[in-house]
Amino acid sequence: MEPSNKINFSRRSFLKTSALASGGMLIGFNLFNACKQDVKMPVDLSTLNYNDFNAFIKISPEGKVTIFAPNPEIGQGVKTSMPMLIAEELDVLWDDVYVVQAPLDTENYTRQLAGGSQSLRLAWEPLRQTGATAKQMLVNAAAAKWGVNASECKAKQGVITNANGETLGYGDVVLEAAQLEVPENVTLKKPEDFTIIGQGTANVDIDEIITGKPLFGLDYKEEGMLYASVLRPPAFGQVLDTFDASEAKAMPGVVDVITIGDKAKAYLESEKPNWTAQLSKSKKVVVLAKTTWDAFKGKKAIRATWKEESALESTEFHNEKLNEILEGSKFNTRRKDGDVKKAFAQADKVLERTYEAPFLPHNTLEPMNFFADVNDEKVRLVGPVQTPEDAAKTVAALLGRNIEDITVEMTRMGGGFGRRLYGDFVYEAAEISDKIKKPIKMVSSREDDMTTGVYRPSTKYKIAASIKNGKVTGYHLKEACINGNMYGLIPNFFPAAAIENYQVDTANYKSNITTGAWRAPYTNFLASAEQSFFDELAEELGVDRVQLHMDLLENVKNNPDPKIEYSPDRLQGVLKLVVEKANWGKTAEGTYQGLAVYYCHNTHVAEVADIEMNNGVPTVKKVTCAVDCGIVVNPLGALNQIKGGVLDGIGHAMYSDFVFDNGVPQSNNFNSYQLIRMGQTPKVDVHFVKNNIAPTGLGEPTLPPVGGAVANAIYKATGQRLTKQPYMNNLQAKKVVG
């Protein structure tokens, strides 16, 4: 259903304007409906206090538009796509728009973060309303200047024209517009009238990125700051016992060696530690130096001993625990329709499989780092973090400071994937600076990131389906997970409501290994498991793989369930589109296809993987991807997100493994941990379902299903059902049997 173009809203809860003393109009807007209603806008841009506003646009007397973007940019493109929404309705030339990253504003925002592929979806109407309202005010001001009715005037590309052909630029009327009442009603453009939305638009930071100008946290520096490198326990379950820093202190460039951790331990033992505080209770040794390299070398010279505080767990131990959980009876039931036990008891056959996935590190291109300057008056934090508000609150609690003392400035991030949701690196930087009362920059090495970080939890799924008279009558999904997935399973995703007897159960083992969200949390492996299972289920039933899904989705349409989150029509739509575009079932000899269709993070996706066997080894040659994400705001950015998600999903499903031995990660860099290589990347062919539905996110939804599509294609080629990732470690047969 298309959204209404006529929008009604309260101006008090939405928009505030003021004239700037330097000329121009400042327009604040309610992003994500989070703007506080009593915030006063500043009157002079030169005196702006960033704690006094949320995000806003400024129109200069020259007609230039500056948009302050409040959400963290981690490569998902919101710093480009969100301003495009404003510029579209404001009706200005994109070349006249400047975008600036805003800092954290805890007074005026309630959702200033990056995660869950939600930013564009939640901003769709509020940001367009902002632009449309600003345009209407400018038109009203021009009409008043001409002495005509505003309905006789039109605005386009920053120029207002009346019925007589007279024109005024936005810059000519900004001061007058700022004095007008904010209109109660504005009319948003129809999709067919868009001139910016739907056009491929380059990243607003692209020039700075390719020329190496300072943008990222690692680029940030201040005069007089020291660099800090933190020596953390080498094994999960260990804490610091003793250390000798004499050799490190004698090294050139090393300024001092200190310990931190007391404040972190006290905070973690408090009643309500923040969920982002993935900190160790151990004391840590910190080397302070004049350069990053000096700090790294000094850390290697530290002679430390460690003692065991809790069990040093290994991957074999985790496997045993997850198996015990799956065979046990202590589960949390997330959804239960009908009677699964009865359906299984009456079945002609029950198909059951167990799927396994390892821990995975995040491995962002930019390692963790953060700047902190703590003194008696204030705490200033600068760097790349996905949860700046939580970081500020935790630092305030950690240091015993008032939240008003904390400021957070966000840099662009060299990757997040969920890792930078957790502010352990922020808290370490703050504690270091607090102890020495000097500005410092904490920088982790790649080895630090990989061995002392936060990981995707190791998970096992047991899936069972009952078959009676050639029909699926029951479906039971059990999850066993180290520490539990961040949100647990999503019980209202497909096949919820498609099968009469349906049950989802979850349980976990509590480990001292820190785990958390990893790109496409909870679905990144679940989709692979379920879509592999459905492929085998179709074969067991002797029915066409595509038809099985179409029939199950018809069940949902015939028996509507208000609890489900996916649209059966939209899932059928992407399935039909991918079958057509991938030439499903009609490829040349030697090419084997696998299919997966999935919904997550509000977006519907279907993918077909084409593989070939080269010297007995499966090679993914092409992935055809059909996506229903509603209106595509920025096709160029969308393609980047979709292709990146597909390649990321293939790489981790095929090659990436991460194990622990007595609490110690066995990989510490890319020589022992394999990501997808350039020569292993397939062509990704993307097709969008065209509609006028409000847009949804793309940073995560294309990753989960591709693992299932690849596994199903490998089965076609080798006859081997793969139930354990990474697939290449577990592929036994090396010959084609198809």
XYZ file of C-alpha atoms in Angstrom:
738
model
C 0.000 0.000 0.000
C 1.378 3.410 -0.952
C 1.895 5.978 1.816
C -0.316 9.048 1.845
C 1.208 12.144 0.299
C -0.765 14.560 2.475
C 0.901 14.820 5.881
C -0.552 16.397 8.993
C 1.634 17.050 12.017
C 1.989 19.277 15.015
C 4.512 22.009 14.336
C 5.513 22.123 18.007
C 6.540 18.478 17.986
C 8.176 18.653 14.596
C 9.883 21.799 13.420
C 11.567 24.905 14.767
C 13.068 27.767 12.776
C 15.031 30.888 13.501
C 16.747 33.603 11.540
C 20.507 33.543 11.744
C 22.277 36.736 12.646
C 24.736 35.947 9.869
C 21.888 35.575 7.372
C 19.926 32.495 6.476
C 17.329 30.244 8.033
C 17.972 27.481 10.518
C 15.510 24.622 10.524
C 15.591 21.961 13.201
C 13.740 18.723 12.615
C 12.373 15.854 14.580
C 14.486 12.902 13.449
C 12.939 9.539 14.425
C 10.284 11.495 16.347
C 12.928 12.050 19.024
C 13.259 15.831 19.114
C 12.277 17.401 22.385
C 9.472 19.946 22.034
C 10.957 22.701 24.179
C 14.326 23.086 22.473
C 15.102 26.638 21.354
C 17.025 27.097 18.134
C 20.165 29.250 18.133
C 20.117 32.623 16.431
C 23.709 32.825 15.215
C 25.523 29.964 13.524
C 28.846 31.235 14.849
C 27.628 30.755 18.426
C 26.119 27.301 18.012
C 26.401 25.063 21.025
C 26.005 21.507 19.786
C 24.198 20.546 22.974
C 21.364 22.907 22.093
C 19.977 21.174 19.026
C 19.297 17.880 17.364
C 19.918 17.962 13.647
C 19.046 20.893 11.407
C 19.441 22.443 8.021
C 20.796 25.877 7.275
C 19.895 27.803 4.143
C 22.362 30.587 3.380
C 21.630 33.837 1.514
C 23.452 32.242 -1.441
C 20.925 29.419 -1.509
C 23.351 26.783 -0.234
C 21.981 24.151 2.123
C 23.910 22.585 4.994
C 22.457 19.454 6.557
C 23.796 18.221 9.888
C 23.581 14.416 10.011
C 23.118 13.073 13.539
C 23.475 9.320 12.995
C 26.844 7.548 13.023
C 28.169 6.655 9.568
C 29.712 3.177 9.417
C 29.693 2.754 5.664
C 25.965 2.050 5.410
C 25.468 5.325 3.543
C 23.083 7.198 5.851
C 25.217 10.327 5.717
C 24.312 10.462 2.022
C 20.847 8.919 1.749
C 19.196 10.702 4.680
C 20.098 14.205 3.439
C 18.801 13.156 0.015
C 15.323 12.892 1.570
C 15.464 16.491 2.765
C 16.956 17.810 -0.465
C 14.243 16.074 -2.509
C 11.346 17.745 -0.728
C 13.203 21.025 -0.272
C 13.647 20.984 -4.052
C 17.240 22.096 -4.318
C 20.077 20.966 -6.522
C 22.049 18.186 -4.837
C 25.238 20.006 -5.831
C 24.145 22.858 -3.554
C 23.906 20.583 -0.489
C 26.650 20.224 2.122
C 26.523 17.472 4.735
C 28.219 17.739 8.135
C 28.410 15.096 10.892
C 26.730 16.290 14.085
C 28.022 15.258 17.525
C 26.060 13.400 20.182
C 23.140 15.363 21.592
C 21.756 13.468 24.570
C 19.273 16.209 25.418
C 17.389 16.154 22.161
C 17.740 12.630 20.736
C 16.523 9.265 21.866
C 17.903 7.192 18.970
C 21.241 8.466 17.776
C 22.884 5.192 16.821
C 23.740 2.890 13.927
C 22.337 -0.614 14.016
C 19.641 -2.930 12.761
C 19.336 -1.408 9.261
C 16.728 0.985 10.671
C 18.023 4.506 10.011
C 16.499 5.165 6.584
C 13.292 3.316 7.357
C 12.602 5.437 10.442
C 13.699 8.690 8.806
C 11.621 8.354 5.624
C 8.700 10.631 6.529
C 10.234 12.914 9.198
C 13.090 14.035 6.956
C 10.867 14.508 3.923
C 8.477 16.547 6.065
C 11.429 18.701 7.074
C 12.314 19.517 3.489
C 8.717 20.024 2.388
C 7.966 22.337 5.291
C 11.065 24.420 4.662
C 10.130 24.751 0.988
C 6.589 25.824 1.822
C 7.852 28.497 4.195
C 10.173 29.840 1.498
C 7.324 29.851 -1.021
C 5.079 31.653 1.487
C 7.757 34.287 2.050
C 8.203 34.859 -1.686
C 4.432 35.096 -2.202
C 4.193 37.711 0.523
C 7.004 39.678 -1.081
C 5.186 39.649 -4.413
C 1.762 40.205 -2.853
C 0.312 37.062 -4.458
C -1.247 33.844 -3.219
C 1.279 31.144 -2.347
C -0.757 28.626 -4.369
C 0.237 30.576 -7.489
C 3.940 29.986 -6.824
C 6.144 26.992 -7.491
C 9.606 26.068 -6.261
C 12.180 24.056 -8.149
C 15.936 23.634 -7.749
C 16.168 26.451 -5.237
C 14.195 28.974 -7.291
C 10.616 30.177 -6.634
C 8.523 31.280 -9.635
C 5.141 33.050 -9.656
C 2.420 33.041 -12.317
C 3.929 36.123 -13.979
C 7.273 34.383 -14.468
C 9.055 36.399 -11.782
C 11.671 34.486 -9.794
C 13.342 34.623 -6.408
C 16.077 32.347 -5.121
C 15.760 30.654 -1.760
C 18.578 32.837 -0.501
C 16.582 35.955 -1.377
C 13.797 35.132 1.075
C 15.376 33.060 3.848
C 15.276 35.843 6.432
C 11.619 36.596 5.732
C 10.741 32.892 5.712
C 12.257 32.423 9.154
C 9.755 34.914 10.593
C 6.692 33.057 9.291
C 4.462 30.578 11.053
C 5.356 26.951 10.475
C 2.617 25.486 8.244
C 0.450 22.835 9.847
C 0.041 20.815 6.646
C 2.440 20.099 3.828
C 2.076 17.932 0.756
C 4.878 15.493 0.039
C 5.929 14.687 -3.494
C 4.577 11.663 -5.289
C 7.257 9.074 -6.141
C 6.888 9.782 -9.859
C 7.953 13.386 -9.191
C 11.202 12.519 -7.410
C 14.346 14.002 -8.946
C 16.922 13.149 -6.247
C 15.436 10.079 -4.581
C 16.022 7.157 -6.893
C 19.122 8.646 -8.505
C 22.513 7.030 -7.970
C 24.390 9.469 -5.748
C 28.049 9.286 -4.757
C 29.017 9.073 -1.093
C 29.280 12.618 0.312
C 32.649 11.704 1.848
C 34.066 10.014 -1.244
C 36.607 12.726 -2.101
C 37.993 12.731 1.440
C 38.075 8.931 1.514
C 40.001 8.443 -1.717
C 42.420 11.310 -1.064
C 43.162 10.214 2.493
C 41.899 13.309 4.263
C 41.158 12.940 7.993
C 37.741 11.357 8.492
C 38.167 8.228 10.571
C 38.970 7.722 14.220
C 42.512 6.621 13.419
C 43.016 9.964 11.655
C 42.087 12.027 14.707
C 44.844 13.650 16.726
C 45.445 16.683 18.898
C 48.546 18.548 19.916
C 50.114 17.067 23.030
C 48.113 13.856 23.162
C 49.740 10.536 24.035
C 49.101 7.190 22.336
C 47.995 4.285 24.490
C 48.293 0.542 23.845
C 46.497 -1.794 26.246
C 47.800 -5.217 27.305
C 44.755 -7.350 28.009
C 44.505 -10.960 29.310
C 45.535 -13.421 26.577
C 42.813 -15.908 27.534
C 39.165 -15.456 28.451
C 38.974 -16.466 32.106
C 42.371 -15.019 33.047
C 43.230 -11.860 35.003
C 46.473 -10.000 35.547
C 48.737 -11.358 38.309
C 52.104 -9.597 38.052
C 53.995 -7.572 35.464
C 57.463 -6.098 34.878
C 57.531 -2.916 32.812
C 61.205 -1.965 33.285
C 62.227 -2.891 29.741
C 59.250 -1.079 28.230
C 59.864 2.100 30.226
C 63.431 2.244 28.960
C 62.400 2.148 25.317
C 62.593 5.320 23.161
C 59.253 7.076 22.832
C 57.637 5.387 25.818
C 56.438 7.989 28.336
C 54.948 5.825 31.089
C 53.366 2.472 31.940
C 50.246 2.402 34.120
C 47.443 0.024 35.048
C 43.700 0.508 34.695
C 40.719 -1.682 35.464
C 39.581 -0.803 38.975
C 36.862 1.517 37.725
C 35.765 -0.957 35.051
C 35.524 -3.771 37.577
C 33.482 -1.641 39.980
C 31.165 -0.614 37.164
C 30.661 -4.182 35.938
C 29.787 -5.240 39.477
C 27.206 -2.475 39.791
C 23.514 -3.259 39.669
C 22.835 -2.156 36.097
C 25.867 -2.165 33.798
C 25.090 -1.021 30.276
C 24.648 -3.834 27.724
C 27.360 -2.248 25.591
C 29.936 -2.556 28.383
C 31.746 -5.677 27.169
C 34.663 -5.126 29.555
C 36.939 -7.504 31.431
C 37.159 -7.279 35.226
C 40.911 -7.771 35.005
C 43.436 -5.032 35.562
C 45.185 -4.064 32.339
C 48.635 -2.712 31.639
C 48.750 0.431 29.499
C 51.811 1.722 27.654
C 51.743 5.477 26.986
C 53.984 6.715 24.222
C 54.631 9.487 21.726
C 53.550 7.413 18.716
C 51.380 4.388 18.049
C 54.403 2.347 16.988
C 56.271 3.231 20.193
C 53.243 2.165 22.228
C 52.924 -1.144 20.355
C 56.635 -1.922 20.785
C 56.480 -1.022 24.457
C 53.541 -3.342 25.033
C 55.454 -6.272 23.538
C 58.250 -5.610 26.053
C 55.939 -6.011 29.070
C 56.594 -9.214 31.034
C 53.250 -10.202 32.535
C 51.903 -13.261 34.327
C 48.238 -14.197 34.436
C 46.113 -16.248 36.771
C 42.927 -18.172 36.163
C 39.794 -16.570 37.577
C 37.217 -18.704 35.770
C 37.206 -21.710 33.471
C 39.398 -21.549 30.368
C 36.973 -22.861 27.779
C 37.763 -24.504 24.467
C 35.740 -25.007 21.296
C 35.374 -28.732 22.029
C 33.872 -27.873 25.416
C 31.415 -25.453 23.796
C 30.343 -28.104 21.295
C 29.624 -30.536 24.107
C 27.598 -27.955 26.014
C 25.523 -27.015 22.971
C 24.836 -30.681 22.263
C 23.703 -31.181 25.862
C 21.337 -28.236 25.510
C 19.799 -29.563 22.299
C 19.201 -32.953 23.895
C 17.792 -31.459 27.088
C 14.418 -30.023 27.982
C 15.198 -26.596 29.486
C 14.128 -24.213 26.730
C 12.324 -20.903 26.501
C 9.418 -21.270 24.099
C 9.244 -18.169 21.890
C 6.209 -19.204 19.876
C 3.928 -22.233 19.898
C 1.148 -22.868 17.389
C -0.880 -26.063 17.535
C 0.719 -29.236 18.911
C 4.117 -30.134 17.466
C 4.475 -33.297 19.560
C 1.154 -34.628 18.337
C 1.996 -33.796 14.718
C 5.302 -35.641 15.033
C 3.664 -38.647 16.715
C 1.125 -38.966 13.890
C 3.617 -38.309 11.067
C 4.517 -40.711 8.292
C 8.056 -39.378 8.586
C 10.047 -36.811 10.563
C 13.019 -35.070 8.966
C 15.544 -33.755 11.507
C 18.880 -32.002 11.047
C 21.358 -30.131 13.237
C 23.279 -27.125 11.904
C 26.430 -25.636 13.434
C 28.262 -22.319 13.139
C 31.459 -21.140 14.872
C 32.353 -17.992 16.734
C 33.330 -15.176 14.370
C 35.245 -11.941 15.011
C 34.096 -8.733 13.323
C 37.397 -7.767 11.710
C 36.529 -4.213 10.772
C 39.069 -2.631 8.455
C 39.748 0.070 11.048
C 40.805 -1.459 14.398
C 39.240 -0.154 17.608
C 40.469 3.260 18.718
C 39.218 6.291 20.602
C 40.370 9.699 21.836
C 39.655 10.857 25.382
C 40.481 14.060 27.219
C 39.358 13.914 30.842
C 39.921 16.830 33.184
C 38.179 18.295 36.206
C 35.828 20.406 34.074
C 34.783 18.046 31.281
C 35.165 14.706 29.533
C 35.620 15.009 25.783
C 35.438 11.865 23.670
C 36.105 11.633 19.929
C 36.039 8.599 17.682
C 34.140 5.838 15.895
C 31.290 4.302 17.903
C 27.852 3.018 16.871
C 26.218 3.816 20.236
C 27.432 7.291 21.251
C 24.675 7.940 23.772
C 25.288 4.680 25.618
C 29.012 5.421 25.527
C 28.450 8.792 27.184
C 26.196 7.329 29.870
C 28.606 4.511 30.644
C 31.620 6.811 30.837
C 29.691 9.057 33.226
C 28.912 6.067 35.462
C 32.425 4.650 35.117
C 34.128 7.880 36.161
C 31.482 9.087 38.590
C 30.760 12.179 36.510
C 27.572 13.992 35.588
C 26.284 13.192 32.118
C 26.376 16.941 31.402
C 30.184 16.746 31.663
C 30.434 14.319 28.745
C 30.650 15.277 25.075
C 30.998 12.786 22.235
C 32.087 13.759 18.732
C 31.684 11.073 16.079
C 34.140 10.322 13.318
C 33.381 8.190 10.304
C 33.920 4.498 11.024
C 36.057 2.107 9.032
C 33.491 -0.643 9.487
C 31.216 -1.614 12.338
C 29.266 -4.831 11.663
C 28.039 -4.642 15.271
C 31.500 -4.508 16.867
C 31.282 -0.799 17.558
C 27.964 -1.204 19.325
C 30.129 -2.218 22.275
C 32.092 0.685 23.732
C 34.802 -1.191 25.660
C 37.466 0.731 23.730
C 35.759 4.028 24.624
C 35.686 3.139 28.310
C 39.335 2.090 28.317
C 40.329 5.390 26.717
C 38.285 7.343 29.259
C 39.757 5.474 32.221
C 43.309 5.988 30.936
C 42.845 9.729 30.438
C 41.095 10.046 33.785
C 44.063 8.458 35.515
C 46.775 10.641 33.945
C 44.621 13.735 33.347
C 46.004 14.153 29.835
C 44.498 13.691 26.367
C 45.205 10.226 24.959
C 44.398 8.137 21.915
C 43.833 4.429 22.596
C 44.711 2.345 19.529
C 44.330 -1.412 19.167
C 46.327 -3.547 16.777
C 44.716 -6.104 14.460
C 45.873 -8.813 16.882
C 44.253 -6.972 19.790
C 40.999 -6.702 17.859
C 40.872 -10.353 16.901
C 41.905 -11.904 20.222
C 40.370 -9.646 22.888
C 37.184 -8.510 21.221
C 33.496 -9.336 20.977
C 32.402 -12.275 18.817
C 29.415 -13.693 17.049
C 28.318 -16.523 19.354
C 28.807 -20.136 18.380
C 25.349 -21.569 17.672
C 23.606 -24.854 16.883
C 20.107 -25.270 15.492
C 18.116 -28.467 15.535
C 15.281 -28.321 13.017
C 12.628 -31.008 12.624
C 9.593 -31.250 10.367
C 6.801 -33.817 10.309
C 5.356 -35.128 7.031
C 1.872 -36.639 6.734
C 0.251 -37.637 3.436
C 2.857 -35.690 1.502
C 2.307 -32.442 3.457
C 4.338 -30.616 6.100
C 2.271 -30.825 9.286
C 4.722 -29.683 11.948
C 7.909 -27.639 12.358
C 10.092 -27.436 15.472
C 13.144 -25.174 15.698
C 15.538 -25.350 18.661
C 18.400 -22.941 19.216
C 21.398 -23.622 21.466
C 23.746 -20.667 21.641
C 26.790 -19.548 23.595
C 25.485 -16.683 25.765
C 22.345 -16.489 23.633
C 21.746 -14.367 20.575
C 21.283 -10.691 21.315
C 17.542 -10.730 20.717
C 16.906 -14.455 20.620
C 15.287 -15.971 17.586
C 12.682 -14.063 15.701
C 9.695 -16.399 16.061
C 7.432 -14.433 13.734
C 9.610 -14.728 10.643
C 8.872 -17.342 7.971
C 7.748 -20.161 8.346
C 5.639 -18.806 11.221
C 1.938 -19.016 10.268
C 2.764 -21.159 7.222
C 2.648 -24.472 9.120
C -0.220 -25.365 11.444
C 1.930 -26.898 14.184
C 4.934 -24.638 14.747
C 7.240 -24.165 17.728
C 10.425 -22.160 18.389
C 12.565 -22.857 21.484
C 15.803 -21.236 22.659
C 18.416 -21.952 25.326
C 21.999 -20.907 25.969
C 25.196 -21.667 27.829
C 26.737 -18.764 29.746
C 30.388 -18.334 28.826
C 33.059 -15.838 29.874
C 33.888 -15.257 26.202
C 32.382 -11.932 25.204
C 29.771 -12.240 22.470
C 27.389 -9.837 20.809
C 25.710 -8.644 17.655
C 27.429 -9.497 14.370
C 26.208 -8.256 10.996
C 22.536 -9.327 10.661
C 22.267 -10.497 14.282
C 20.449 -13.775 14.971
C 19.647 -14.312 11.285
C 23.163 -14.442 9.815
C 23.323 -18.225 10.367
C 19.673 -19.028 11.038
C 18.771 -18.224 7.420
C 21.447 -20.595 6.132
C 20.226 -23.380 8.400
C 16.532 -22.977 7.638
C 16.943 -22.523 3.911
C 19.210 -25.572 3.703
C 16.586 -27.515 5.632
C 13.756 -26.423 3.325
C 15.789 -27.502 0.309
C 16.154 -30.969 1.781
C 12.523 -30.995 2.884
C 11.373 -30.271 -0.688
C 13.484 -33.169 -1.909
C 12.022 -35.458 0.751
C 8.506 -34.461 -0.289
C 9.344 -34.884 -3.949
C 8.113 -31.383 -4.781
C 9.648 -28.434 -6.582
C 11.783 -26.266 -4.275
C 10.181 -23.031 -5.443
C 6.667 -24.438 -5.329
C 7.081 -25.592 -1.724
C 7.719 -22.009 -0.643
C 4.952 -20.613 -2.815
C 2.455 -23.093 -1.347
C 3.510 -22.386 2.245
C 3.171 -18.655 1.630
C -0.315 -19.236 0.210
C -1.171 -20.858 3.552
C -0.227 -17.602 5.263
C -2.329 -15.528 2.867
C -5.326 -17.799 3.408
C -4.977 -17.604 7.196
C -3.714 -14.087 8.021
C -1.716 -13.791 11.245
C -1.229 -10.276 12.673
C 1.854 -11.402 14.601
C 4.023 -12.232 11.611
C 6.516 -9.612 10.503
C 7.025 -10.611 6.879
C 4.692 -10.147 3.920
C 3.812 -13.393 2.113
C 3.057 -11.423 -1.050
C 6.434 -9.686 -1.007
C 8.292 -12.939 -0.325
C 6.481 -14.510 -3.262
C 7.394 -11.460 -5.330
C 11.153 -11.731 -4.768
C 10.969 -15.486 -5.281
C 9.290 -15.083 -8.679
C 11.726 -12.355 -9.682
C 14.867 -14.307 -8.777
C 13.593 -17.435 -10.561
C 13.129 -15.373 -13.712
C 16.379 -13.406 -13.569
C 18.590 -16.346 -12.532
C 17.258 -18.590 -15.271
C 16.450 -21.036 -12.486
C 16.723 -24.660 -13.540
C 17.827 -23.825 -17.083
C 21.571 -23.289 -16.745
C 24.239 -24.931 -18.849
C 25.704 -28.290 -17.927
C 28.351 -27.945 -15.227
C 26.586 -25.097 -13.453
C 24.701 -25.970 -10.280
C 22.149 -23.699 -8.635
C 20.952 -23.281 -5.089
C 18.120 -21.045 -3.880
C 17.213 -19.247 -0.670
C 14.435 -16.804 0.171
C 14.345 -14.875 3.420
C 12.969 -11.904 5.323
C 14.904 -10.015 7.970
C 15.494 -6.422 9.057
C 12.242 -5.413 7.331
C 13.454 -6.413 3.851
C 12.473 -9.374 1.633
C 15.261 -11.083 -0.335
C 15.648 -14.108 -2.636
C 18.994 -15.325 -3.924
C 20.221 -17.958 -6.360
C 23.849 -19.086 -6.238
C 25.511 -20.564 -9.342
C 28.562 -22.727 -8.661
C 30.962 -24.696 -10.776
C 33.387 -27.442 -9.748
C 37.049 -26.675 -10.441
C 39.394 -29.584 -9.737
C 36.822 -30.989 -7.360
C 36.413 -27.712 -5.473
C 33.130 -25.742 -5.592
C 33.502 -22.164 -6.835
C 30.714 -19.610 -6.577
C 30.564 -17.943 -9.979
C 27.443 -15.819 -9.698
C 24.737 -14.807 -7.252
C 21.440 -13.432 -8.523
C 19.728 -11.331 -5.888
C 16.110 -10.096 -5.903
C 15.330 -7.457 -3.301
C 12.123 -5.812 -2.116
C 13.202 -2.889 0.032
C 10.460 -0.543 -1.104
C 11.540 2.699 -2.772
C 15.272 2.657 -3.496
C 16.495 6.030 -2.252
C 20.051 5.815 -3.558
C 20.528 3.017 -6.123
C 24.308 3.399 -6.114
C 24.524 3.074 -2.351
C 21.941 0.285 -2.382
C 23.957 -1.789 -4.840
C 27.056 -1.354 -2.701
C 25.217 -2.559 0.403
C 23.589 -5.509 -1.353
C 26.755 -6.731 -3.053
C 28.817 -6.205 0.073
C 26.347 -8.219 2.134
C 26.319 -11.078 -0.372
C 30.118 -11.284 -0.597
C 30.489 -11.004 3.174
C 27.961 -13.801 3.635
C 29.675 -16.089 1.121
C 33.110 -15.510 2.604
C 32.151 -16.302 6.165
C 29.912 -19.251 5.271
C 32.582 -20.814 3.055
C 35.890 -20.045 4.726
C 35.864 -18.330 8.137
C 36.513 -20.341 11.278
C 37.454 -19.249 14.772
C 38.273 -21.590 17.645
C 39.396 -21.314 21.252
C 41.864 -23.490 23.126
C 41.818 -23.012 26.908
C 40.269 -19.593 26.459
C 42.825 -18.430 23.886
C 41.723 -17.528 20.336
C 43.729 -19.558 17.854
C 43.736 -16.911 15.122
C 45.121 -13.430 15.572
C 45.429 -12.054 12.036
C 44.431 -12.704 8.443
C 47.252 -15.165 7.834
C 45.361 -17.661 10.010
C 41.789 -16.413 9.632
C 40.413 -16.492 6.117
C 38.120 -13.875 4.698
C 36.924 -14.116 1.109
C 39.721 -13.345 -1.374
C 39.406 -11.286 -4.528
C 39.671 -14.376 -6.716
C 36.822 -16.019 -4.822
C 34.307 -13.213 -5.309
C 31.501 -13.991 -7.768
C 29.512 -11.670 -9.954
C 26.475 -10.346 -8.060
C 23.467 -9.559 -10.244
C 20.919 -7.381 -8.407
C 17.251 -6.817 -9.267
C 14.802 -4.661 -7.320
C 11.081 -5.203 -6.980
C 9.665 -1.865 -8.094
C 6.945 -0.390 -5.902
C 6.088 2.785 -4.022
C 6.259 1.314 -0.527
C 8.302 3.226 2.047
C 11.954 2.108 2.039
C 13.555 -0.391 4.391
C 17.201 -1.065 5.209
C 19.871 -2.813 3.142
C 22.967 -3.002 5.341
C 22.164 -6.515 6.568
C 19.290 -8.363 4.807
C 21.236 -9.771 1.831
C 23.857 -11.514 3.980
C 21.764 -14.192 5.788
C 20.209 -16.110 2.863
C 23.318 -16.469 0.696
C 24.846 -19.150 2.914
C 21.809 -21.344 2.332
C 21.821 -20.689 -1.411
C 25.491 -21.696 -1.631
C 24.991 -24.832 0.496
C 22.073 -25.909 -1.675
C 24.126 -25.370 -4.844
C 27.006 -27.399 -3.425
C 24.579 -30.222 -2.721
C 23.498 -30.193 -6.342
C 27.139 -30.469 -7.412
C 28.476 -32.966 -4.862
C 25.469 -34.738 -3.390
C 26.635 -33.617 0.030
C 24.367 -31.778 2.463
C 26.457 -29.288 4.402
C 25.245 -28.602 7.929
C 28.352 -27.064 9.473
C 30.126 -23.816 8.660
C 32.607 -23.012 7.290
C 31.595 -25.231 4.407
C 35.049 -25.671 2.906
C 36.331 -27.139 6.176
C 33.520 -29.673 6.197
C 33.183 -30.639 2.556
C 34.256 -34.258 2.304
C 33.478 -35.414 -1.221
C 35.482 -33.694 -3.957
C 33.767 -35.015 -7.055
C 30.668 -34.131 -9.024
C 27.804 -36.573 -8.620
C 25.001 -34.594 -10.273
